[in-house]
PDB file of C-alpha atoms in Angstrom:
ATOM      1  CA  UNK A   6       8.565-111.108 -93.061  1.00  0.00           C
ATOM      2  CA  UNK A   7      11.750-109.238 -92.021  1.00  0.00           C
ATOM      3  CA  UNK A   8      14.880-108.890 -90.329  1.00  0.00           C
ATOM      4  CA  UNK A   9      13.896-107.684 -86.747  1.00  0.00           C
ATOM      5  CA  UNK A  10      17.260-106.120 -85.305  1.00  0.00           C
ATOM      6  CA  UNK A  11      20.669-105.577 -86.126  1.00  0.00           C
ATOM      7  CA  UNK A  12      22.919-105.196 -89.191  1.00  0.00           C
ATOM      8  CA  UNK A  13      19.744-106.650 -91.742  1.00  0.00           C
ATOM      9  CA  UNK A  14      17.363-105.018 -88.985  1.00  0.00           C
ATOM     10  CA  UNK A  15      14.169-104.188 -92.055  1.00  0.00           C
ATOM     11  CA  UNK A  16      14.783-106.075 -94.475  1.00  0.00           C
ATOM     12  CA  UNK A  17      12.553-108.187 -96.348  1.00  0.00           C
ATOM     13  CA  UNK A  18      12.885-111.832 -96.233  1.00  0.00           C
ATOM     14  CA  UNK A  19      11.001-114.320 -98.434  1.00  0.00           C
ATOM     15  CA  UNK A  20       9.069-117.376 -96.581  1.00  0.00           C
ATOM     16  CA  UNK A  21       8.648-120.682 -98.660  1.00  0.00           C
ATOM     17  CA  UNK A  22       5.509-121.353-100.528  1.00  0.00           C
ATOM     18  CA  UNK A  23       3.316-124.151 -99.701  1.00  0.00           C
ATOM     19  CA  UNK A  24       1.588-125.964 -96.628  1.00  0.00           C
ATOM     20  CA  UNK A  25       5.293-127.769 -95.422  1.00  0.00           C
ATOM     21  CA  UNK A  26       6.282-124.716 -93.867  1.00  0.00           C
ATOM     22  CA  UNK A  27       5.390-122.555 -90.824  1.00  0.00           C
ATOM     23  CA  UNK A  28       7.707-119.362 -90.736  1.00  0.00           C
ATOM     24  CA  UNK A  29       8.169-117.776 -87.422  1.00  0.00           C
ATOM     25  CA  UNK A  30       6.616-114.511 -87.146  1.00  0.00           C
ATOM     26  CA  UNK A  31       8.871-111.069 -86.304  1.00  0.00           C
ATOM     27  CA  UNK A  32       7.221-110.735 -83.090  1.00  0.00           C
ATOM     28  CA  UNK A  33       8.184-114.327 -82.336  1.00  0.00           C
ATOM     29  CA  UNK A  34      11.886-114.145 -83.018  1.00  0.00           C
ATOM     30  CA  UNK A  35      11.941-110.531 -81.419  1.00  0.00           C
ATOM     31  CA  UNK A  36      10.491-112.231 -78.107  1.00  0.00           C
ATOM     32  CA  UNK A  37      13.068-115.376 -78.677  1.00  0.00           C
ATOM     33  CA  UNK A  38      16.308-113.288 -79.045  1.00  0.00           C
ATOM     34  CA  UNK A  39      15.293-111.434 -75.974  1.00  0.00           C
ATOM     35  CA  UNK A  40      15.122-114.977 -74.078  1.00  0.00           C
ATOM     36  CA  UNK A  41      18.106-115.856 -75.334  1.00  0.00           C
ATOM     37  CA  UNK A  42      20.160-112.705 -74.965  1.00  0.00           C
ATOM     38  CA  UNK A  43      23.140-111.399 -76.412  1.00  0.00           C
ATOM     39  CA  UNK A  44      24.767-113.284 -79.476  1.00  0.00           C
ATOM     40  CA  UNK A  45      27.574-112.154 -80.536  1.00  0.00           C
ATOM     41  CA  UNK A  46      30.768-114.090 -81.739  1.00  0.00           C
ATOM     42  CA  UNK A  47      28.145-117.330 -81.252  1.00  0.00           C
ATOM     43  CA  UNK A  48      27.520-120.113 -83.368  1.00  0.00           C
ATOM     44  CA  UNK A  49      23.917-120.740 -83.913  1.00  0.00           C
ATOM     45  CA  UNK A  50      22.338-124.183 -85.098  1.00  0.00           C
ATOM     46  CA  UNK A  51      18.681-123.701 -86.667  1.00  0.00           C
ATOM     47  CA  UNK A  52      16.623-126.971 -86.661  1.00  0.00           C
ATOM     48  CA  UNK A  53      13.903-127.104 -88.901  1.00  0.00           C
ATOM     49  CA  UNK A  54      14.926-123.899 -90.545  1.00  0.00           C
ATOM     50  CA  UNK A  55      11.986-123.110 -93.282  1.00  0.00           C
ATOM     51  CA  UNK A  56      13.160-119.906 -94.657  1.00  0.00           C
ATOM     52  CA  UNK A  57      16.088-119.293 -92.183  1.00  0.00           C
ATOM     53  CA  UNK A  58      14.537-116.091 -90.846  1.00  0.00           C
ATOM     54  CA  UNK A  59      16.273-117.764 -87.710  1.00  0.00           C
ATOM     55  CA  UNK A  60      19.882-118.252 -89.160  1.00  0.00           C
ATOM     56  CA  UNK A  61      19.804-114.927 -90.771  1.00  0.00           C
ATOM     57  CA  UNK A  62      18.243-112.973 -87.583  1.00  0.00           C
ATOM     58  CA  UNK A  63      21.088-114.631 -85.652  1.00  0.00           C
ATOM     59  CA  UNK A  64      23.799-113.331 -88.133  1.00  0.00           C
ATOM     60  CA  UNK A  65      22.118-110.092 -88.374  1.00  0.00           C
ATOM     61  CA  UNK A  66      22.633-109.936 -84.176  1.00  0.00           C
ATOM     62  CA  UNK A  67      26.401-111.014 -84.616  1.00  0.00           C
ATOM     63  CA  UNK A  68      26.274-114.671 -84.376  1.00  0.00           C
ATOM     64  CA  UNK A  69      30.166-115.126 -85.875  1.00  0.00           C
ATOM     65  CA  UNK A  70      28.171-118.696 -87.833  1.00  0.00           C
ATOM     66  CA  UNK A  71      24.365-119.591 -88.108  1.00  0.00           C
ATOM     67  CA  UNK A  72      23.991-123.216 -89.872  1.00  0.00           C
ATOM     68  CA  UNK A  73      20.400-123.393 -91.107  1.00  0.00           C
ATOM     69  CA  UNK A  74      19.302-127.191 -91.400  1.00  0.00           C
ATOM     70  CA  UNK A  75      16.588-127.698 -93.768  1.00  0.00           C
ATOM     71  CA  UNK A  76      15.160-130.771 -96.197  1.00  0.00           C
ATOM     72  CA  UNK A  77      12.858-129.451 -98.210  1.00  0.00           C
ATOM     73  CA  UNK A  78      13.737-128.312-101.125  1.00  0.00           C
ATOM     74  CA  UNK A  79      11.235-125.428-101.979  1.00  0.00           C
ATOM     75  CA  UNK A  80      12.831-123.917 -98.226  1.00  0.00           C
ATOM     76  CA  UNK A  81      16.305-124.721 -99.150  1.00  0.00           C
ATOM     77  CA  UNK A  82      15.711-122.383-101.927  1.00  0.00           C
ATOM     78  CA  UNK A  83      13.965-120.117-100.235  1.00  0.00           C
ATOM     79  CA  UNK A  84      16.915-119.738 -97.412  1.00  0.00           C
ATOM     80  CA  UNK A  85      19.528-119.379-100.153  1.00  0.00           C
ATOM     81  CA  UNK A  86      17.662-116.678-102.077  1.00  0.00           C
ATOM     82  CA  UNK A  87      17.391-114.567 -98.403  1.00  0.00           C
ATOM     83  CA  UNK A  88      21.035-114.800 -97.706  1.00  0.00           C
ATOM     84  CA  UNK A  89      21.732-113.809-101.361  1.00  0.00           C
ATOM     85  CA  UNK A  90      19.430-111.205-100.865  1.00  0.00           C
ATOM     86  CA  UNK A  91      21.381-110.198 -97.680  1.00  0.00           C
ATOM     87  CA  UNK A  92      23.835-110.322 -98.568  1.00  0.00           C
ATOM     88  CA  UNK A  93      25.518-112.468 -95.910  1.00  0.00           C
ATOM     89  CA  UNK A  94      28.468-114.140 -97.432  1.00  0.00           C
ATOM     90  CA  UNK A  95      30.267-116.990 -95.743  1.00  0.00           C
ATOM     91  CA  UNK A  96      28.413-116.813 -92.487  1.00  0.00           C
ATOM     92  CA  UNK A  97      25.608-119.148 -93.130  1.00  0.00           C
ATOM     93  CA  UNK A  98      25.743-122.710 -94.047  1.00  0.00           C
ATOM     94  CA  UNK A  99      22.952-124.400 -95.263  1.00  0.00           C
ATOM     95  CA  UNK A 100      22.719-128.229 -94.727  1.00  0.00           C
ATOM     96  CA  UNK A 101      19.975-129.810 -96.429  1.00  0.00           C
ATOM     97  CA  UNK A 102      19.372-132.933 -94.606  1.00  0.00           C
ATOM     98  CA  UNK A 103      16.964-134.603 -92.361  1.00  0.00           C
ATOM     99  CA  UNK A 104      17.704-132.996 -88.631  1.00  0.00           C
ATOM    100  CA  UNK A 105      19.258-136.773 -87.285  1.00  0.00           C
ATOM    101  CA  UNK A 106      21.642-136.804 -90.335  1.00  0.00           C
ATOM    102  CA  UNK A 107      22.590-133.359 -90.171  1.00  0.00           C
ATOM    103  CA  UNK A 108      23.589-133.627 -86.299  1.00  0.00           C
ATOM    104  CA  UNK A 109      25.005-136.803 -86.726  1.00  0.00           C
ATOM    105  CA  UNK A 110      27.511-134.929 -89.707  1.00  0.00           C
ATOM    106  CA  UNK A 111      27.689-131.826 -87.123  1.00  0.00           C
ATOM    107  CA  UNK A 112      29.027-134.410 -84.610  1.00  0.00           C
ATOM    108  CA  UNK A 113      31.412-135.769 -86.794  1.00  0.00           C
ATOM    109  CA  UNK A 114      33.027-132.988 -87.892  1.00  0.00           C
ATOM    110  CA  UNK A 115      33.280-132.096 -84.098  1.00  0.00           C
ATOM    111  CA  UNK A 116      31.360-129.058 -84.265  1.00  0.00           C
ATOM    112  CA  UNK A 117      29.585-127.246 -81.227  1.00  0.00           C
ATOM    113  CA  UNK A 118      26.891-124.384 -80.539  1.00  0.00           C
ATOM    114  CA  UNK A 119      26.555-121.607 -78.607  1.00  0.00           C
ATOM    115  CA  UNK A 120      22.457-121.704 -79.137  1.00  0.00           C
ATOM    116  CA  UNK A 121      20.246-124.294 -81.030  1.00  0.00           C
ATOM    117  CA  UNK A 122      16.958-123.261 -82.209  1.00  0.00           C
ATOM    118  CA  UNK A 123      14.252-126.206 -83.067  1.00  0.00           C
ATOM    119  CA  UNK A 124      11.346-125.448 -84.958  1.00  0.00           C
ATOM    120  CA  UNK A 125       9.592-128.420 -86.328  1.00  0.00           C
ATOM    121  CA  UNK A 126       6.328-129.331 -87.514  1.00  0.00           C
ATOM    122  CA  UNK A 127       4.103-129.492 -84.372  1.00  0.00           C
ATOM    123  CA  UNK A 128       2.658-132.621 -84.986  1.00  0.00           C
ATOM    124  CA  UNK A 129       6.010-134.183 -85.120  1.00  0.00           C
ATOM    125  CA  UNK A 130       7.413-132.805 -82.016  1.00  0.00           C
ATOM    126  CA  UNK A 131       6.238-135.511 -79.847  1.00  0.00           C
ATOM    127  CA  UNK A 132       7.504-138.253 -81.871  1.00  0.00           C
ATOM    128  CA  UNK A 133      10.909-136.782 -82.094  1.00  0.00           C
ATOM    129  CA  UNK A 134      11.418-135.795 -78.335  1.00  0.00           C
ATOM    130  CA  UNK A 135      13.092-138.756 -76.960  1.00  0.00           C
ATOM    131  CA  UNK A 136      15.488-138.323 -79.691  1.00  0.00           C
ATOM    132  CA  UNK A 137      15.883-134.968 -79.730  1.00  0.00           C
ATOM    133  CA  UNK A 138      17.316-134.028 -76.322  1.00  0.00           C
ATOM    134  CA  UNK A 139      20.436-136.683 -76.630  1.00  0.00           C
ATOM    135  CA  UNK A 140      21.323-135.279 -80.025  1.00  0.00           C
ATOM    136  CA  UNK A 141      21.277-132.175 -78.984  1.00  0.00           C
ATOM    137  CA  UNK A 142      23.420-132.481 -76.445  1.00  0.00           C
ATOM    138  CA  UNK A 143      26.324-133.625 -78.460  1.00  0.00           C
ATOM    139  CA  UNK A 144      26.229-130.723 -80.154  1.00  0.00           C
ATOM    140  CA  UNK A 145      25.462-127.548 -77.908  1.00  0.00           C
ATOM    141  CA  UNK A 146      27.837-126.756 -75.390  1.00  0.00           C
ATOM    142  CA  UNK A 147      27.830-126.845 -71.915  1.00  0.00           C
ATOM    143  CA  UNK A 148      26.399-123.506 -70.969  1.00  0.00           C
ATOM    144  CA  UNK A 149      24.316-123.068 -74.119  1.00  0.00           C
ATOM    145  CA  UNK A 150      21.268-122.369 -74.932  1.00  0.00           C
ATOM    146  CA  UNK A 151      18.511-124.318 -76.747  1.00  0.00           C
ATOM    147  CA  UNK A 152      15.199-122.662 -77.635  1.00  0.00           C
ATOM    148  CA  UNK A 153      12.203-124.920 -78.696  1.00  0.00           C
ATOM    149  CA  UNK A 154       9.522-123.667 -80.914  1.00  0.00           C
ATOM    150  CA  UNK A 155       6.186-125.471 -80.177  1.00  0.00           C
ATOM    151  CA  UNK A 156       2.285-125.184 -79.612  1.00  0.00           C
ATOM    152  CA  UNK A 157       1.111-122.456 -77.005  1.00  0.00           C
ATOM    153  CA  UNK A 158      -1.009-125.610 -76.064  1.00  0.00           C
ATOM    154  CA  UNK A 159       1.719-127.783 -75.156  1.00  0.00           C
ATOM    155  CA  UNK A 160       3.892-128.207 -71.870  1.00  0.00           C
ATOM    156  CA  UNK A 161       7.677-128.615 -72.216  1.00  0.00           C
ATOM    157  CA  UNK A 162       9.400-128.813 -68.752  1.00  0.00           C
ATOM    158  CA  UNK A 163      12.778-129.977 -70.674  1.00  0.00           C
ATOM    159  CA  UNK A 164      14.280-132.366 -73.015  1.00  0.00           C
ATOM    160  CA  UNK A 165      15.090-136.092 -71.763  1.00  0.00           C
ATOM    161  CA  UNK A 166      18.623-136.572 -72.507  1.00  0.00           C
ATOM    162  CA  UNK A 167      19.801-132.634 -71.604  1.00  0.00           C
ATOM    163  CA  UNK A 168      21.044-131.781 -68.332  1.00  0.00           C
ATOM    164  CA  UNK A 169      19.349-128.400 -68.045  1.00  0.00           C
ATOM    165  CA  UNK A 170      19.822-125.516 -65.415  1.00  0.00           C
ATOM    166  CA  UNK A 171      17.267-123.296 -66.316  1.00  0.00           C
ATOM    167  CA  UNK A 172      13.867-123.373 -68.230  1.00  0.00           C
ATOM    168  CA  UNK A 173      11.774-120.881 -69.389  1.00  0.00           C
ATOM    169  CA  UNK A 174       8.377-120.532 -71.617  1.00  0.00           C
ATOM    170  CA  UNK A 175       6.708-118.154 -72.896  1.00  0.00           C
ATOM    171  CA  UNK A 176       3.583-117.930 -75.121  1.00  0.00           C
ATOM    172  CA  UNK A 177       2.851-115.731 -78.377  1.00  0.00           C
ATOM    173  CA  UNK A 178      -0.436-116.762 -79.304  1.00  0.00           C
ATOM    174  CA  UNK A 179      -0.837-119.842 -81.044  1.00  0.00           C
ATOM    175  CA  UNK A 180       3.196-120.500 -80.220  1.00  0.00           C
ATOM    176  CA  UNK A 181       5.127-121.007 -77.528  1.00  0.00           C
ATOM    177  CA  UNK A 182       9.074-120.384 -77.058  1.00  0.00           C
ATOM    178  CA  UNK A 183      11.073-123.039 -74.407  1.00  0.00           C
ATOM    179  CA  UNK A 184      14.193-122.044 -73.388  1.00  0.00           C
ATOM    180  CA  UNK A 185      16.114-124.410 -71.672  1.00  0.00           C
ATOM    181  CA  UNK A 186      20.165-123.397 -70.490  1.00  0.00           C
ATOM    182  CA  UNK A 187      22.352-126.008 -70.382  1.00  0.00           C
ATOM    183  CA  UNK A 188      24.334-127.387 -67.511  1.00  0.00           C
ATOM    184  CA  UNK A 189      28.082-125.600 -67.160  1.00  0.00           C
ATOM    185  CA  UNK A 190      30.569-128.374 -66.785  1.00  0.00           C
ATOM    186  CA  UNK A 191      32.731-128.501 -63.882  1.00  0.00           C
TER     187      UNK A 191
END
């Protein structure tokens, strides 16, 4: 794996070891940070991070912050060896908690996105829907942008719980990239 574009654009990042994880590939991100469009001085939330190719692509870009949420410990690891490797200083925070707990703590200390990335397991992406939408829209701001990572197989039309503008998919073989533009506030 590597950095696709930007400031890291090349370098080599690590993925975790192991079944738990499901890294998303360069040609992925490259299509996703297309969709989402320019980045810079954002604050980007990865869900589900893995190895925080994500996080790291999104500071690469000029996200000002990328927060990489993660509970595994073998990808915690992983995520802090590729920012060492990078290089990329105070601009990354890793949280590792379970995605609830970490937006609940996000919430409390009354901090907002500019873009949200969710990656989870597949197979858990149903079960966590209902959920998912509401707690994300505590967090992102009106105007944002949240991107879901999720089987080419499967439809997402939007989250329940996020008043959405705009929604767009896209597949990359076995993958598929949602991205769904918040509501501006009046």
């Amino acid at each position: 794996m590597r950095i696709v574009a930007g400031e890291f654009g090349g370098r080599r990042i690590r993925a975790p070891r192991g079944r738990g994880t499901r890294p998303t590939s360069d040609r992925v991100r490259e299509a996703m940070f297309a969709m989402i469009g320019p980045i810079e001085g954002e604050r980007v939330l990865d869900l589900f991070a893995g190895s925080g190719a994500v996080a790291l692509e999104a500071l690469s870009r000029g996200a000002r912050e990328a927060v990489a949420v993660e509970r595994a410990g073998p990808a915690l690891a992983c995520i802090r060896q590729n920012a060492e490797t990078l290089g990329v200083g105070g601009g990354l925070r890793v949280v590792g908690r379970d995605w609830r707990a970490a937006l609940a703590g996000e919430v409390q200390g009354g901090r907002w996105y500019g873009v949200c990335v969710a990656d989870p397991p597949y197979d858990m992406l149903t079960r966590i829907l209902p959920d998912l939408g509401p707690a994300l829209a505590a967090v992102v701001r009106p105007g944002g942008t949240v991107v879901i990572e999720h089987a080419g197989s499967r439809e997402l039309a939007g989250l329940p719980g996020l008043a959405v503008s705009d929604v767009r998919t896209r597949r990359h073989g076995d993958s598929a990239l949602t991205v769904l533009r918040l509501e501006e506030t009046s």
